[in-house]
Amino acid sequence: MFELLKAGGILMVPIVICSILALAIILERFWTLRPSRVAPPGIMAELWRWIKSKDLNARKLKALQASSPTGRVLASGLMNAKHGREVMKESIEHEASQVIHELERFLNPLGTIATITPLLGLLGTVVGMIKVFAEMEFTGAGNAQALSGGIAEALMTTAAGLSVAIPALIAHRYFIRRVDALVVDMEQEAIRLVEVVHGDREIDVEGA
């Protein structure tokens, strides 16, 4: 493996760094964006039971807030429900914007990695070919070993850049879709909560 990296030249260093960063981000986002963590199963059913039995107090609101990102959004709305529908909606939207920002954390760097690694590979290709032509100019086309070194550097960096960029791009698109899906579910539950609290909708504990 070291020989392959060495054959790619100096530009293999930033490509390898990008690959490590991409892997770290992908693993961290897989762990953080689990649906069971963002919106734990049963959290809504339990909340509806608390509301229906009028058993919702400050202690349970704090527990709801600490339980998950969805819990944070719903607890924020409930804490301001007494101030009216609009204030409740505004508090939910404010908290949701912070939660969404956290859910999208590291996705921009991952997208940047997916963009720049092919360019680094292309730059390595150009550098490698420049070395090939420079060698041909000074020694002629008969020095096969020197020529093969430049060609190997050009091909290695291109392959390495694409090998990092392709999975990074796939993961970036996947996480964007996952965040969108989680946000839609969160918004639906928040709308239901506002309607239930202000008497526009009946609580359906079984369907929660």
Coordinates of C-alpha atoms in Angstrom, one line a residue:
M1 CA 0.0 0.0 0.0
F2 CA 2.8 2.4 0.9
E3 CA 4.4 1.8 -2.5
L4 CA 1.2 2.7 -4.3
L5 CA 0.9 5.9 -2.3
K6 CA 4.5 6.7 -3.0
A7 CA 4.0 6.1 -6.7
G8 CA 1.2 8.7 -6.7
G9 CA 3.6 11.5 -5.6
I10 CA 3.1 14.4 -3.2
L11 CA -0.6 15.0 -4.1
M12 CA -1.5 11.6 -2.6
V13 CA -1.0 13.3 0.8
P14 CA -4.0 15.6 0.6
I15 CA -6.1 12.9 -1.1
V16 CA -5.3 10.5 1.8
I17 CA -6.2 13.2 4.3
C18 CA -9.5 13.8 2.5
S19 CA -10.2 10.0 2.6
I20 CA -9.7 9.9 6.4
L21 CA -11.9 12.9 7.0
A22 CA -14.6 11.6 4.7
L23 CA -14.6 8.2 6.5
A24 CA -14.8 9.9 9.9
I25 CA -17.7 12.1 8.8
I26 CA -19.6 9.2 7.3
L27 CA -19.3 7.0 10.4
E28 CA -20.2 9.9 12.7
R29 CA -23.3 10.9 10.6
F30 CA -24.5 7.3 10.4
W31 CA -24.4 7.2 14.2
T32 CA -25.9 10.6 14.8
L33 CA -28.7 10.5 12.1
R34 CA -30.2 7.2 13.3
P35 CA -34.0 7.6 13.3
S36 CA -34.0 5.9 16.7
R37 CA -31.9 8.7 18.1
V38 CA -33.5 11.6 16.3
A39 CA -37.1 10.5 17.0
P40 CA -37.1 7.5 19.4
P41 CA -39.9 5.0 19.0
G42 CA -42.8 5.6 21.4
I43 CA -41.9 9.2 22.2
M44 CA -45.0 10.6 20.6
A45 CA -47.4 8.0 22.1
E46 CA -46.0 8.8 25.5
L47 CA -46.4 12.5 25.0
W48 CA -50.0 12.1 23.9
R49 CA -50.7 10.1 27.0
W50 CA -49.2 12.8 29.2
I51 CA -51.3 15.5 27.5
K52 CA -54.5 13.4 27.6
S53 CA -54.2 12.6 31.2
K54 CA -53.1 16.2 32.0
D55 CA -49.9 14.7 33.6
L56 CA -47.4 16.9 31.8
N57 CA -45.2 18.8 34.2
A58 CA -41.9 20.6 34.2
R59 CA -40.0 17.5 35.1
K60 CA -41.4 15.5 32.2
L61 CA -40.9 18.5 29.8
K62 CA -37.2 18.5 30.8
A63 CA -37.0 14.7 30.2
L64 CA -38.7 15.2 26.8
Q65 CA -36.3 18.0 25.9
A66 CA -33.3 15.8 26.8
S67 CA -34.5 12.7 25.1
S68 CA -33.9 13.5 21.4
P69 CA -33.8 16.3 18.8
T70 CA -37.5 15.8 18.2
G71 CA -38.1 16.0 21.9
R72 CA -36.3 19.3 22.0
V73 CA -38.5 20.8 19.3
L74 CA -41.7 19.6 20.9
A75 CA -40.7 20.6 24.4
S76 CA -39.9 24.1 23.2
G77 CA -43.4 24.4 21.8
L78 CA -45.0 23.1 25.0
M79 CA -43.1 25.4 27.2
N80 CA -44.6 28.4 25.3
A81 CA -48.0 27.0 24.6
K82 CA -49.7 29.2 27.2
H83 CA -48.7 32.3 25.3
G84 CA -50.8 31.4 22.3
R85 CA -50.7 29.5 19.0
E86 CA -48.4 32.0 17.2
V87 CA -45.8 32.1 20.0
M88 CA -45.9 28.3 20.3
K89 CA -45.3 28.0 16.5
E90 CA -42.5 30.5 16.6
S91 CA -40.7 28.8 19.5
I92 CA -41.0 25.4 17.6
E93 CA -39.6 27.0 14.4
H94 CA -36.7 28.6 16.3
E95 CA -35.7 25.4 18.0
A96 CA -36.2 23.3 14.8
S97 CA -33.8 25.6 12.9
Q98 CA -31.1 24.9 15.5
V99 CA -31.9 21.1 15.4
I100 CA -31.7 21.1 11.6
H101 CA -28.4 22.9 11.7
E102 CA -27.1 20.2 14.0
L103 CA -28.5 17.4 11.8
E104 CA -26.7 18.9 8.8
R105 CA -23.4 19.2 10.7
F106 CA -20.3 18.1 8.7
L107 CA -22.4 17.6 5.5
N108 CA -20.9 20.7 3.8
P109 CA -17.3 19.5 4.5
L110 CA -18.3 16.0 3.1
G111 CA -19.6 17.6 0.0
T112 CA -16.5 19.7 -0.4
I113 CA -14.3 16.5 -0.1
A114 CA -16.4 14.9 -2.8
T115 CA -15.8 18.0 -5.0
I116 CA -12.1 18.6 -4.5
T117 CA -10.7 15.1 -4.5
P118 CA -11.3 14.5 -8.3
L119 CA -9.6 17.9 -8.8
L120 CA -6.6 16.8 -6.8
G121 CA -6.5 13.7 -8.8
L122 CA -6.6 15.7 -12.0
L123 CA -3.9 17.9 -10.8
G124 CA -1.8 14.9 -10.0
T125 CA -2.4 13.6 -13.5
V126 CA -1.3 16.9 -15.0
V127 CA 1.9 17.0 -12.8
G128 CA 2.6 13.4 -13.8
M129 CA 2.3 14.1 -17.5
I130 CA 4.5 17.2 -17.1
K131 CA 7.2 15.0 -15.6
V132 CA 6.8 12.5 -18.5
F133 CA 7.2 15.2 -21.2
A134 CA 10.1 16.8 -19.3
E135 CA 11.8 13.5 -19.1
M136 CA 11.2 12.9 -22.8
E137 CA 12.7 16.3 -23.6
F138 CA 15.9 15.7 -21.7
T139 CA 16.5 11.9 -22.2
G140 CA 14.3 11.1 -25.2
A141 CA 11.7 8.5 -25.3
G142 CA 14.1 5.6 -24.7
N143 CA 14.1 5.8 -20.9
A144 CA 11.1 3.6 -20.2
Q145 CA 11.6 3.5 -16.5
A146 CA 11.5 7.2 -16.0
L147 CA 8.5 7.6 -18.3
S148 CA 6.6 4.8 -16.6
G149 CA 7.2 6.6 -13.2
G150 CA 5.5 9.8 -14.4
I151 CA 2.6 7.9 -16.1
A152 CA 2.1 5.8 -12.9
E153 CA 1.9 9.0 -10.8
A154 CA -0.6 10.4 -13.2
L155 CA -2.8 7.3 -13.1
M156 CA -2.5 6.7 -9.4
T157 CA -3.6 10.2 -8.3
T158 CA -6.6 10.1 -10.7
A159 CA -7.7 6.7 -9.4
A160 CA -7.2 7.7 -5.8
G161 CA -9.1 10.9 -6.2
L162 CA -12.1 9.2 -7.8
S163 CA -12.0 6.4 -5.2
V164 CA -12.5 9.0 -2.5
A165 CA -14.9 11.3 -4.3
I166 CA -17.4 8.7 -5.4
P167 CA -18.3 7.2 -2.0
A168 CA -18.2 10.7 -0.4
L169 CA -20.7 12.0 -3.0
I170 CA -23.0 9.0 -2.5
A171 CA -22.9 9.4 1.3
H172 CA -23.4 13.2 1.0
R173 CA -26.6 12.7 -1.1
Y174 CA -27.8 9.9 1.2
F175 CA -27.4 12.0 4.4
I176 CA -29.1 15.0 2.8
R177 CA -32.1 12.8 1.9
R178 CA -32.1 11.3 5.4
V179 CA -32.1 14.7 7.1
D180 CA -34.9 15.9 4.8
A181 CA -37.0 12.8 5.8
L182 CA -36.3 13.4 9.5
V183 CA -37.2 17.0 9.2
V184 CA -40.5 16.3 7.5
D185 CA -41.5 13.8 10.2
M186 CA -40.5 16.3 12.8
E187 CA -42.6 19.1 11.2
Q188 CA -45.7 16.8 11.0
E189 CA -45.5 15.9 14.7
A190 CA -45.0 19.6 15.6
I191 CA -48.1 20.6 13.6
R192 CA -50.1 17.9 15.3
L193 CA -48.9 19.1 18.7
V194 CA -50.0 22.7 18.0
E195 CA -53.4 21.6 16.8
V196 CA -53.9 19.2 19.8
V197 CA -52.8 21.8 22.4
H198 CA -55.0 24.5 21.0
G199 CA -58.1 22.3 20.6
D200 CA -58.2 22.0 16.8
R201 CA -57.6 18.2 16.8
E202 CA -58.3 15.2 19.0
I203 CA -55.6 13.1 20.5
D204 CA -55.2 9.8 18.8
V205 CA -53.0 7.8 21.2
E206 CA -53.3 4.6 19.2
G207 CA -52.3 6.3 15.9
A208 CA -49.4 8.2 17.5

